[in-house]
Short mmCIF file of C-alpha atoms and ligand atoms in Angstrom, two decimals:
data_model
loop_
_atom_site.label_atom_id
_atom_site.label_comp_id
_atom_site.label_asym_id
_atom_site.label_seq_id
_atom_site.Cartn_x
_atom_site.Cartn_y
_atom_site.Cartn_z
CA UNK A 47 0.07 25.01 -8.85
CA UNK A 48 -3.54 25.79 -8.74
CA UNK A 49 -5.32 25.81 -5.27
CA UNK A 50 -7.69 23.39 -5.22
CA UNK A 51 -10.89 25.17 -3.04
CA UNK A 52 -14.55 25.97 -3.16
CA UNK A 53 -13.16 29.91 -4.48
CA UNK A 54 -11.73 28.28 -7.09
CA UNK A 55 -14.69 25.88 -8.37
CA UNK A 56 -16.79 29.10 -8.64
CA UNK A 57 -14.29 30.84 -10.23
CA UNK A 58 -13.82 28.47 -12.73
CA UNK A 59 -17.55 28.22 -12.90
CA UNK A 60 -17.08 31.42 -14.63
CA UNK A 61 -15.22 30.15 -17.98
CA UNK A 62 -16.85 26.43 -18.19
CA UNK A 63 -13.71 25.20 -16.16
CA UNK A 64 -11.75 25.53 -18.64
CA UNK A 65 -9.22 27.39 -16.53
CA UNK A 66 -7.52 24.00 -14.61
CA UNK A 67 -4.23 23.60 -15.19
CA UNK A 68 -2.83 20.33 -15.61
CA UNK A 69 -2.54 18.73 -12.20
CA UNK A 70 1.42 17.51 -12.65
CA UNK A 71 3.49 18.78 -15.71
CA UNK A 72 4.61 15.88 -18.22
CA UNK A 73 8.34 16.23 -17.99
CA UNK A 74 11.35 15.28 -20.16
CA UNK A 75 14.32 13.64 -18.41
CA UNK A 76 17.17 15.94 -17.55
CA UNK A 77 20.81 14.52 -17.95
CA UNK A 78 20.76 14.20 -14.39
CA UNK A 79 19.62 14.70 -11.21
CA UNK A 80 20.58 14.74 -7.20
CA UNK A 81 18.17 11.74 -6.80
CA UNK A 82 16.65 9.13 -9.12
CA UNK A 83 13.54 7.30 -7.64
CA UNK A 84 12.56 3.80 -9.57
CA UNK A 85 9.04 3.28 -9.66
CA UNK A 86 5.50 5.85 -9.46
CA UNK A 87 3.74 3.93 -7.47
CA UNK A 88 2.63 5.39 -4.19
CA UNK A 89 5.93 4.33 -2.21
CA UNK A 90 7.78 5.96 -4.68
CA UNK A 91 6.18 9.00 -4.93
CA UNK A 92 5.69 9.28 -1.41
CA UNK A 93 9.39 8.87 -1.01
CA UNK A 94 9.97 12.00 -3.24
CA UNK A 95 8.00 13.91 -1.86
CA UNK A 96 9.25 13.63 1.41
CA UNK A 97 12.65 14.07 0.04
CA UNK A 98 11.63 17.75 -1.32
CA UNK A 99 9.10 18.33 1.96
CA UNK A 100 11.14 17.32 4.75
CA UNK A 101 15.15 17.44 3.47
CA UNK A 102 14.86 20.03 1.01
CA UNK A 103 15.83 17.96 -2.05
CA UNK A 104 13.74 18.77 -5.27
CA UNK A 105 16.09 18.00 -8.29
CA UNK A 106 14.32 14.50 -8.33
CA UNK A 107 13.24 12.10 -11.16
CA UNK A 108 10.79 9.35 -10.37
CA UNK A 109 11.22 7.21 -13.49
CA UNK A 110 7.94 5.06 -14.34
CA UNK A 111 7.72 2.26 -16.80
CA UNK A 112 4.18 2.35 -17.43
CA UNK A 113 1.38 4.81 -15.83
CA UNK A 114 1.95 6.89 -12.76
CA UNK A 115 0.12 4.53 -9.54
CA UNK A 116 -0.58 1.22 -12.00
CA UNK A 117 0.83 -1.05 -10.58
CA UNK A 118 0.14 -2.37 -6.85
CA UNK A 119 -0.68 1.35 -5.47
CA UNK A 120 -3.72 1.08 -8.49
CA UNK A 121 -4.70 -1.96 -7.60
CA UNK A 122 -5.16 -2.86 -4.04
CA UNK A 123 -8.06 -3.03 -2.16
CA UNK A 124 -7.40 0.33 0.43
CA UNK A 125 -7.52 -1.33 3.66
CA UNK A 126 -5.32 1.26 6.20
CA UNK A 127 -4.33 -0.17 9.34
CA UNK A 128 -1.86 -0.59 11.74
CA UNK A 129 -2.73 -3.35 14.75
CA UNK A 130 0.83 -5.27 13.90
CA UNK A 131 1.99 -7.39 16.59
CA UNK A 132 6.18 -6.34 16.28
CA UNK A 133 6.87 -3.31 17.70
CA UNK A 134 9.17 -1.80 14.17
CA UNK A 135 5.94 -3.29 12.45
CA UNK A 136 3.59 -0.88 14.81
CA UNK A 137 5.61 1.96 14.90
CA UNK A 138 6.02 2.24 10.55
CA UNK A 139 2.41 1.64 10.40
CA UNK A 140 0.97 3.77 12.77
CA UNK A 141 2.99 6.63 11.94
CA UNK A 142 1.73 5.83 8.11
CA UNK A 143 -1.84 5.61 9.17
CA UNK A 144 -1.93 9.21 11.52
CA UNK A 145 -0.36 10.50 8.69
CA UNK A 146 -3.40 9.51 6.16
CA UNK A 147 -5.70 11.46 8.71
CA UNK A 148 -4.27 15.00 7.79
CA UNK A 149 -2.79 14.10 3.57
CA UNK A 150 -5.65 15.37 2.15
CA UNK A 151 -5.31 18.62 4.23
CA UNK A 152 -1.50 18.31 3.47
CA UNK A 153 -1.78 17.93 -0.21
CA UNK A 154 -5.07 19.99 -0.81
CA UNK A 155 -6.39 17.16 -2.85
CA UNK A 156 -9.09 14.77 -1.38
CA UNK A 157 -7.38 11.23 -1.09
CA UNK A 158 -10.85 10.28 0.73
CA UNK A 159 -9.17 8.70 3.84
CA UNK A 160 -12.27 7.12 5.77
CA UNK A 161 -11.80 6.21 9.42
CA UNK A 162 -14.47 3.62 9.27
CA UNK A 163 -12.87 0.94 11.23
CA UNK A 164 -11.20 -2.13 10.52
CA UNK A 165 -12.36 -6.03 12.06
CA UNK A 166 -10.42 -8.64 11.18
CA UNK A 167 -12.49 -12.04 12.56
CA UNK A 168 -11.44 -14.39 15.03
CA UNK A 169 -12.66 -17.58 14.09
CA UNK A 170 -10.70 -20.44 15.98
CA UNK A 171 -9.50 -20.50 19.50
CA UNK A 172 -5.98 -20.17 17.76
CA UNK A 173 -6.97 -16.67 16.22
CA UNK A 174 -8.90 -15.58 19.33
CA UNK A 175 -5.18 -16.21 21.37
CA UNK A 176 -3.32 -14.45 18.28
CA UNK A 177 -5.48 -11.43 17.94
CA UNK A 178 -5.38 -10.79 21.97
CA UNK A 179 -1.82 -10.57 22.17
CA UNK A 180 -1.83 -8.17 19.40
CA UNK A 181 -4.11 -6.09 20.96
CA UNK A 182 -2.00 -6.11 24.20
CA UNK A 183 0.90 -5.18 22.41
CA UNK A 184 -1.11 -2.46 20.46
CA UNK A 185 -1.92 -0.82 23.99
CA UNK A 186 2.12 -0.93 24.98
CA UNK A 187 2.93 0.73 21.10
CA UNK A 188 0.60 3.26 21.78
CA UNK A 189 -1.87 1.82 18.82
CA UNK A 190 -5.40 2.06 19.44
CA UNK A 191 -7.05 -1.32 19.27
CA UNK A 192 -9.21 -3.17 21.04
CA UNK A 193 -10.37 -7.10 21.01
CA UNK A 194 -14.23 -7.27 20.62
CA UNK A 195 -16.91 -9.80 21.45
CA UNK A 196 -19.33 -11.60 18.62
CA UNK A 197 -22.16 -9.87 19.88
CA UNK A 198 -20.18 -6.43 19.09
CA UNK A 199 -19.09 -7.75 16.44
CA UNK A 200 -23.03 -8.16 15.15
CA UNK A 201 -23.63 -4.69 16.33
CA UNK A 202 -21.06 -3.11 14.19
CA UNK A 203 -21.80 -5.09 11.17
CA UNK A 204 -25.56 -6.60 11.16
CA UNK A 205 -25.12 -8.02 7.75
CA UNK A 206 -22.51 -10.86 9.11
CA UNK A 207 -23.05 -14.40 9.97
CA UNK A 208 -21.70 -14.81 13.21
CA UNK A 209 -22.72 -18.37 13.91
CA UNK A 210 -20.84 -19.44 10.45
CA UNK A 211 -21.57 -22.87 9.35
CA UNK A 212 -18.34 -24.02 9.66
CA UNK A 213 -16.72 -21.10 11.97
CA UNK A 214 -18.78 -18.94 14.41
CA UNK A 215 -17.12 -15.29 15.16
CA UNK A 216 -15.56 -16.00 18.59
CA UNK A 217 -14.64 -12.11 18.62
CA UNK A 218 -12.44 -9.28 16.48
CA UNK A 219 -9.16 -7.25 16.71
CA UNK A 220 -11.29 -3.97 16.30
CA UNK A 221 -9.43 -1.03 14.92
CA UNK A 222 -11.97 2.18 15.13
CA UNK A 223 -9.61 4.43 13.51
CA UNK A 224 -8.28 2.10 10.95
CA UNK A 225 -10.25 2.44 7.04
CA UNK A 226 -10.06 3.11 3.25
CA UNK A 227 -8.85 5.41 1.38
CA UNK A 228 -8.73 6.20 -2.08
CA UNK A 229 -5.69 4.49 -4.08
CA UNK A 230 -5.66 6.82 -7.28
CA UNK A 231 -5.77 9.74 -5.35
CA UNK A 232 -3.22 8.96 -2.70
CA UNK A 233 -0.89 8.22 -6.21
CA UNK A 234 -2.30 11.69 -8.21
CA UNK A 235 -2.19 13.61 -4.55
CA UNK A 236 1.33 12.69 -4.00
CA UNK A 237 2.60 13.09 -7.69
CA UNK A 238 0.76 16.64 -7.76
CA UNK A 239 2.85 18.09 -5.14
CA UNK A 240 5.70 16.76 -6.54
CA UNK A 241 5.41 18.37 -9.55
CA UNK A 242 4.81 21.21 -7.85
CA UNK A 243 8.25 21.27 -6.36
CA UNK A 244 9.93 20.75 -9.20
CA UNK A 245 10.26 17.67 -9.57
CA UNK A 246 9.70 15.99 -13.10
CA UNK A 247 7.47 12.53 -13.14
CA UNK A 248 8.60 10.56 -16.65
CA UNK A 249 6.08 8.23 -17.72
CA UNK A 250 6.32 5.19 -20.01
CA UNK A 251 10.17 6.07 -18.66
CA UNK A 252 11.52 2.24 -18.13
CA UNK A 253 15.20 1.40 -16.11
CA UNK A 254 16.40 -1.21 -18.25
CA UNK A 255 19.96 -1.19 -16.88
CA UNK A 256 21.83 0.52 -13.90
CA UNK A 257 25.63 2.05 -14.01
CA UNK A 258 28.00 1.85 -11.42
CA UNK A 259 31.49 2.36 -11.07
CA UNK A 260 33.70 1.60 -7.83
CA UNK A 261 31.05 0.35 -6.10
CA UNK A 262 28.43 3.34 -6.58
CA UNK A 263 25.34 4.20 -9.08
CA UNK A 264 26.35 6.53 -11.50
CA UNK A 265 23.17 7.01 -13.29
CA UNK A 266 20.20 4.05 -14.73
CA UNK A 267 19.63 3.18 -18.96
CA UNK A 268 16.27 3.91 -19.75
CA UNK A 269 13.67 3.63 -22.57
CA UNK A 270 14.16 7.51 -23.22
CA UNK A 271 18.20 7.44 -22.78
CA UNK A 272 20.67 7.33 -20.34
CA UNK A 273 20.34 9.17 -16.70
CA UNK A 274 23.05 10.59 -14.28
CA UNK A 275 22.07 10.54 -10.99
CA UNK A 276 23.66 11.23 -7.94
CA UNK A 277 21.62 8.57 -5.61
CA UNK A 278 19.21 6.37 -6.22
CA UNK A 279 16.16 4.47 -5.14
CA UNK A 280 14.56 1.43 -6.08
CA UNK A 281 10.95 1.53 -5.51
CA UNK A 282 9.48 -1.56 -7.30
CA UNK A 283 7.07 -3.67 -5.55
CA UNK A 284 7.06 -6.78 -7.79
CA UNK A 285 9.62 -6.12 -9.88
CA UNK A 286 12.39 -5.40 -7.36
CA UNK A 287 14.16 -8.49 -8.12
CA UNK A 288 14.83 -7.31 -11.75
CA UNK A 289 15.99 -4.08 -11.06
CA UNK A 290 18.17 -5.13 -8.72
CA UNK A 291 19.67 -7.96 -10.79
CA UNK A 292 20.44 -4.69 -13.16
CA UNK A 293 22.15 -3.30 -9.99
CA UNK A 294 23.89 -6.35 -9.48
CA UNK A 295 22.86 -7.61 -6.14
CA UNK A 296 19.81 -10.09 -5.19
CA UNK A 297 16.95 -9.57 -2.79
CA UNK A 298 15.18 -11.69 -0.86
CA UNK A 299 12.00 -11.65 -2.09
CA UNK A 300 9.60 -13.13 -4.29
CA UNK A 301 6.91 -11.87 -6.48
CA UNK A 302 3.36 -13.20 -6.75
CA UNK A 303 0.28 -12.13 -8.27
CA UNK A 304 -2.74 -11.19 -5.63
CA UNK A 305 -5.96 -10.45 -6.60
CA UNK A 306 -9.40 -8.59 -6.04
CA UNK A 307 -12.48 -8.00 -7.43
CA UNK A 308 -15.36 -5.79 -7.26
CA UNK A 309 -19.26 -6.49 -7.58
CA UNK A 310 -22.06 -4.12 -9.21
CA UNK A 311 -23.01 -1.26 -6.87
CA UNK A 312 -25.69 -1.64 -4.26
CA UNK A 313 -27.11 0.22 -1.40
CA UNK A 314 -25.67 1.09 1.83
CA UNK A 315 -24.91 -1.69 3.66
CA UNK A 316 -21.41 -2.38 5.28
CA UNK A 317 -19.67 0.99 6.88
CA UNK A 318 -17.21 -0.84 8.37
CA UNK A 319 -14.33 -3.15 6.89
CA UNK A 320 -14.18 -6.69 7.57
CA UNK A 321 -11.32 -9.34 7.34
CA UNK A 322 -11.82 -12.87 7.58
CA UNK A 323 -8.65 -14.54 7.74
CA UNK A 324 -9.50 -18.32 8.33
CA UNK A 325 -12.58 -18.69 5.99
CA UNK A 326 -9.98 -15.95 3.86
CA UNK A 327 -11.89 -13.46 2.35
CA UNK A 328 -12.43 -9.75 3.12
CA UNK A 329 -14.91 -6.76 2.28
CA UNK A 330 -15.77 -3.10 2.12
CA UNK A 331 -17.90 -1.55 0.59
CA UNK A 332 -16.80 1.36 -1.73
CA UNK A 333 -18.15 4.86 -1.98
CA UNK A 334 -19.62 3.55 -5.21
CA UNK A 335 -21.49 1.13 -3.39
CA UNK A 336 -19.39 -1.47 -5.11
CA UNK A 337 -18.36 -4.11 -2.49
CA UNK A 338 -14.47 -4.56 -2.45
CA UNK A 339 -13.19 -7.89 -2.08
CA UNK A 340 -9.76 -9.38 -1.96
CA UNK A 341 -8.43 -12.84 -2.65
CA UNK A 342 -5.32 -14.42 -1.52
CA UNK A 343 -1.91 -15.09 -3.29
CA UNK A 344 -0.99 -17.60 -5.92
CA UNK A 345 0.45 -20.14 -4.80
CA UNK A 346 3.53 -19.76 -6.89
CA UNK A 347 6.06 -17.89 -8.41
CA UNK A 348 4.63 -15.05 -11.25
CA UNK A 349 4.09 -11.88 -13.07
CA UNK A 350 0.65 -11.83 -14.20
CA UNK A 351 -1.60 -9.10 -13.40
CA UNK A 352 -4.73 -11.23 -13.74
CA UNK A 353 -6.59 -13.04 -11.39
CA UNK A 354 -7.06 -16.98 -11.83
CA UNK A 355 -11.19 -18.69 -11.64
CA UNK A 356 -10.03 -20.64 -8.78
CA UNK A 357 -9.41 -17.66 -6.18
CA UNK A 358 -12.35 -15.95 -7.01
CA UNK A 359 -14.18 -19.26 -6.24
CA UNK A 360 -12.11 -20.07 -2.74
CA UNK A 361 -13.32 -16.21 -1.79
CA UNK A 362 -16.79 -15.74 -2.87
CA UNK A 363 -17.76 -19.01 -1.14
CA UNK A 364 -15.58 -17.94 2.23
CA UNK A 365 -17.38 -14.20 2.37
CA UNK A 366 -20.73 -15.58 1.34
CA UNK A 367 -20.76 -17.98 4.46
CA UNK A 368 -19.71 -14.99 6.19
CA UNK A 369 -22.36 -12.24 4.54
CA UNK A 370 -24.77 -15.07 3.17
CA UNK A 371 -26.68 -11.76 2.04
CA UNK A 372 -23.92 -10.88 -1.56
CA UNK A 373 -25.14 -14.30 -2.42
CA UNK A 374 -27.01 -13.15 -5.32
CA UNK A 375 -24.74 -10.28 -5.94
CA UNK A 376 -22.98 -10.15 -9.73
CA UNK A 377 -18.95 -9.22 -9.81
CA UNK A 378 -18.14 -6.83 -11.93
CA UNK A 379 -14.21 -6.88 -12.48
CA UNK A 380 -11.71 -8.56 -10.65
CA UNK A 381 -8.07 -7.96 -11.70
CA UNK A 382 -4.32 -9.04 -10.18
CA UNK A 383 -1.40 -7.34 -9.18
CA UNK A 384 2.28 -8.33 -8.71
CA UNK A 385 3.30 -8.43 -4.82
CA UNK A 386 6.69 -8.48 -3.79
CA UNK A 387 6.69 -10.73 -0.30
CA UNK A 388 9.43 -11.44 2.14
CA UNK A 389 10.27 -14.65 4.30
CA UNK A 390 9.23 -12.85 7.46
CA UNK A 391 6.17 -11.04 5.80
CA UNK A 392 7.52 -7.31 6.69
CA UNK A 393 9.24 -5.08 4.01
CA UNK A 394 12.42 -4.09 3.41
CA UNK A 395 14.06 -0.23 3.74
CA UNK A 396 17.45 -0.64 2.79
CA UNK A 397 20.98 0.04 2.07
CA UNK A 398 22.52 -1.96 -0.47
CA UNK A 399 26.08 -3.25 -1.40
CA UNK A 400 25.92 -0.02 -3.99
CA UNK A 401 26.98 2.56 -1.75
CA UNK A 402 24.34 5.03 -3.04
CA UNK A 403 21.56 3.20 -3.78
CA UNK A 404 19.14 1.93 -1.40
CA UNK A 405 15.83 -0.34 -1.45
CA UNK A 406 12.02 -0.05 -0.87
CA UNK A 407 10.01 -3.13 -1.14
CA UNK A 408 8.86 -6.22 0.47
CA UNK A 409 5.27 -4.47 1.08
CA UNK A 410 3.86 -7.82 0.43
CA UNK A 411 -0.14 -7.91 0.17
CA UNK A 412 -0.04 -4.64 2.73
CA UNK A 413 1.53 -2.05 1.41
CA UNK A 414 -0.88 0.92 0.55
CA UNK A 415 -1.60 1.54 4.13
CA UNK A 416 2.34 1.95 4.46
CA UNK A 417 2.63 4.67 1.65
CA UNK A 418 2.93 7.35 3.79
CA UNK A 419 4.76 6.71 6.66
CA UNK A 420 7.11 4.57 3.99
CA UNK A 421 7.72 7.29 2.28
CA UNK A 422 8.95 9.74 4.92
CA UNK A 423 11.19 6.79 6.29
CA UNK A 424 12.61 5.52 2.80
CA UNK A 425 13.11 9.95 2.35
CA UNK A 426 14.81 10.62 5.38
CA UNK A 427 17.61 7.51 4.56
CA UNK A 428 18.21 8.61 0.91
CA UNK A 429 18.68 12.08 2.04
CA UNK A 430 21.16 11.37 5.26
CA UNK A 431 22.32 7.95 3.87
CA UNK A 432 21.49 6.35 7.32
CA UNK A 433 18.30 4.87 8.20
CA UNK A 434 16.22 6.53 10.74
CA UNK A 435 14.42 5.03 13.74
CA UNK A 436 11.36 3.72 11.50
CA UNK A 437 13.70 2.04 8.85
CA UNK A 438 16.83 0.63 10.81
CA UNK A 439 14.95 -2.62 11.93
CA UNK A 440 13.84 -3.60 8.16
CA UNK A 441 17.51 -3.61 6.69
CA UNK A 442 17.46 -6.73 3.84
CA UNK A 443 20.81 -7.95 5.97
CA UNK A 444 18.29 -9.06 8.99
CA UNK A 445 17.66 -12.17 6.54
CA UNK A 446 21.46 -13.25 6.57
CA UNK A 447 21.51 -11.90 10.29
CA UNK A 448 18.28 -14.19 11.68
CA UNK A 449 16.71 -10.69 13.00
CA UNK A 450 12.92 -11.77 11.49
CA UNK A 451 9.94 -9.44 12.08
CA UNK A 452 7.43 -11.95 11.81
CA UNK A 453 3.99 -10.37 10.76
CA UNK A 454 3.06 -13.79 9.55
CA UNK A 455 -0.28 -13.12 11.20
CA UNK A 456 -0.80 -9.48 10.71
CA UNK A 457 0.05 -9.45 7.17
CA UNK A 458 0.42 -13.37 5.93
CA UNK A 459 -2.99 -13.56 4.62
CA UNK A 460 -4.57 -9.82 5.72
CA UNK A 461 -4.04 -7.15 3.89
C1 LIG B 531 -5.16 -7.07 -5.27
C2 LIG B 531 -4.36 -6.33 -4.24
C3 LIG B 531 -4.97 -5.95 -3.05
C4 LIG B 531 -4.24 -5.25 -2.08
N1 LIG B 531 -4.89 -4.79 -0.98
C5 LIG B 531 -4.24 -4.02 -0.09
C6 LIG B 531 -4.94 -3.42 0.99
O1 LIG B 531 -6.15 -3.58 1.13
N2 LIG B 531 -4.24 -2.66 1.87
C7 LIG B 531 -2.89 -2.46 1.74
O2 LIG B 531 -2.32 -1.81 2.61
N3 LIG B 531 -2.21 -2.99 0.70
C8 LIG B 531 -2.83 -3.75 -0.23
N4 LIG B 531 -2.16 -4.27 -1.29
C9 LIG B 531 -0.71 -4.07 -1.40
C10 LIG B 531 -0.37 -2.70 -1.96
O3 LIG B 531 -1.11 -2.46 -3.12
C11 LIG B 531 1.11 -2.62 -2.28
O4 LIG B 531 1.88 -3.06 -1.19
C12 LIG B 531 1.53 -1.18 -2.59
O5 LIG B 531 0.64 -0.58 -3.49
C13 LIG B 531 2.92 -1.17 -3.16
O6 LIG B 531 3.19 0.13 -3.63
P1 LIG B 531 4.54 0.39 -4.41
O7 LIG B 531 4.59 1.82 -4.68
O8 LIG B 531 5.66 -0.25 -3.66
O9 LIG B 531 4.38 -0.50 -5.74
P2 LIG B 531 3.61 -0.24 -7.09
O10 LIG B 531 2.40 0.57 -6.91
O11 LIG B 531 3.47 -1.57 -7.76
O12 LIG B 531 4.64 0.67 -7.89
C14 LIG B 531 5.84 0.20 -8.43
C15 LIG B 531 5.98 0.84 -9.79
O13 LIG B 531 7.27 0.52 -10.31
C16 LIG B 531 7.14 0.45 -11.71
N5 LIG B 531 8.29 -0.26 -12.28
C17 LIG B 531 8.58 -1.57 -12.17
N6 LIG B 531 9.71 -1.84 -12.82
C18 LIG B 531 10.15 -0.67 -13.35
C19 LIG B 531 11.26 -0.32 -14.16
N7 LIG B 531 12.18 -1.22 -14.55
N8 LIG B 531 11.40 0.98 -14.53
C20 LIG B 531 10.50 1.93 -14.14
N9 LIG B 531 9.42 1.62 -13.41
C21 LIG B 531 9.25 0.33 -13.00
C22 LIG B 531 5.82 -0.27 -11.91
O14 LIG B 531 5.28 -0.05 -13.20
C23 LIG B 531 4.97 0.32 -10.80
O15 LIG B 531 4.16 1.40 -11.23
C24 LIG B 531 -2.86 -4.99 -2.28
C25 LIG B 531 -2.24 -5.37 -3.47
C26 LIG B 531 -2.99 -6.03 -4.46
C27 LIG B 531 -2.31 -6.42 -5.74
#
């Protein structure tokens, strides 16, 4: 794999670039393989990788049905953060977000992680209450957060409405290290270094069925043939249900479509990113200049990667009471993804009743902040066939069991 540095731009400089190699090889499924990841979005990927980086495994497949990073991992809106009130919640996160600070130094490709901080807006007495105990139990997790007054609040972000017509800003959960970063790249970043262990990425690759025998995988039925595979990993976000139907066992979750759109690029105006949970709306503002806004989730049960009139409606009006200034501002795109979202709002890492085959999902409306560090967890239980210390708490048997992590106000609405 080509080194990706300022040598080589000039050196390609020389022959009209023509010189870059491709920056993962397109592959053609082997008969099998040690491991058998489901899924290229950025968990799955990230899990992978891990596998090759920290265990030594390489003879991987990460099977995708469509495009490498379209689903969920190309779609959200990049919000990184990690001010969750549980402490299994705080400790996946955080070590997900401190890894972000270093990937693109770890990868050599830029995945344009951007510490700008993260607010997310207290706006009744109820949230004010809520967001203060997070932030004391941030300070005992060793998570860096702090809860901020309106008139901070103002400081850090001029262009919002703090007196609200219907809800002033009584204060913030303030996250100064918390940020963006950029989807596509975290999904081409990881895939590129998995390629360049070895590992072969097959597109437009579906799982249409899963064999077992005596109570372990034996290999997955694809669009492109049959695969062998000594373990497995499913790694579907919205579509975990289906796959594991194939694998004979049911999840609890449920899949939704969430949306976000984007509005023409404008100046400068917003460096920081702001949540808005009651009025429920929240914005950044891209690189682009674009400002980045998501929506909530349907209210019911689907797979449609669209977003429906009356969202976009219920979050423009919320986030122009709260910036009245993108009044006049024209949306470009908006789009939907498929979330996969659990009773308690936290995901799952997981065995499963297969005896080699284990479970990533349950990421919810929050899950591209989480690539990282749910990666290197998801790895390290494939490759031992135990879950460490960041995965033991978010088995899928803590549903039967009563052992909730309830993130319904980190993660319920924010993303
Ligand atoms: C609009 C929106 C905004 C969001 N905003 C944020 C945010 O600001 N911050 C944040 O942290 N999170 C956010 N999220 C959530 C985040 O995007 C997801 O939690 C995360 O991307 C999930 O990654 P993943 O790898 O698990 O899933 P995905 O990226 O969806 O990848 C799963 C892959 O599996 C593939 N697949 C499915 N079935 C099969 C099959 N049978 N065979 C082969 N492949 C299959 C799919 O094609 C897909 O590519 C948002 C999500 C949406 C939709």
């Amino acid at each position: 794999m080509k080194r990706y540095s300022a040598f080589a731009i000039a050196r390609e400089a020389l022959t009209n670039h023509l010189g870059w190699g491709r920056a993962w090889q397109a592959a053609t499924p082997k008969a099998s393989y040690d491991v058998i990841i489901v899924g290229a979005g950025g968990h799955g990927l990230a899990t992978a990788y891990y596998l090759g980086k920290n265990h030594g495994i390489t003879n991987v497949a990460i099977l995708e049905k469509g495009w490498l990073g379209g689903g969920n991992t190309g779609r959200n809106t990049t919000i990184i953060r990690s001010n969750y009130l549980q402490d299994p919640s705080a400790a996946i996160y955080e070590k997900s977000r401190s890894l972000y600070e270093t990937l693109s130094q770890d990868f050599n490709y830029n995945v344009m992680f951007s510490p700008r901080g993260v607010m997310m807006l207290a706006q009744t007495h109820h949230e004010v209450r809520g967001y203060q105990r997070t932030a004391h139990a941030n300070a005992l997790q060793n998570v860096s957060t702090e809860f901020i007054t309106p008139a901070r609040v103002k400081e850090l972000c001029p262009i919002l409405n703090i007196d609200g017509p219907r809800y002033p800003v009584l204060g913030a959960l303030w996250q100064a290290r918390g940020g963006t970063g950029r989807h596509d790249a975290v999904a081409w970043g990881y895939a590129r270094a998995c390629s360049a262990m070895g590992m072969d990425i097959l597109q437009q690759c579906e799982v249409t069925g899963v064999r077992s025998e005596g109570g372990h995988v034996t290999g997955v039925e694809t669009s492109k043939g049959p695969i062998a595979c000594k373990k497995m990993g499913i790694v579907v976000a919205g579509h975990s249900g289906q796959v594991a139907d194939m694998a004979g066992f049911r999840l609890p979750v449920e899949a939704v479509a969430l949306q976000a759109l984007v509005s023409e690029p404008i100046k400068p105006c917003m460096d920081v990113v702001v949540m808005a949970n009651t009025v429920h709306g929240y914005m950044s503002q891209s690189d682009k200049g674009e400002m980045v806004i998501g929506g909530g989730t349907d209210g019911y049960n689907n797979y449609t990667q669209r977003g429906s009139f009356h969202h976009i409606e219920e979050t423009v009006r919320a986030l122009i009471e709260t910036f009245p200034m993108i009044s006049r501002l024209k949306m470009l795109r908006q789009w939907g993804g498929i979330v996969d979202i659990t009773g308690d709002r936290s995901p799952i890492i997981s065995k499963t009743p297969l005896e080699n085959c284990y479970v990533n999902c349950g990421w919810g409306t929050g899950g591209f902040k989480a690539i990282p560090g749910s990666g290197w967890a998801t790895a390290q239980m494939v490759a031992r066939g135990e879950p460490g210390p960041l995965a033991e708490e978010f088995s899928m048997y803590r549903f039967r069991e009563g052992k909730f992590i309830d993130e319904s106000v980190a993660a319920g609405v924010a993303h």
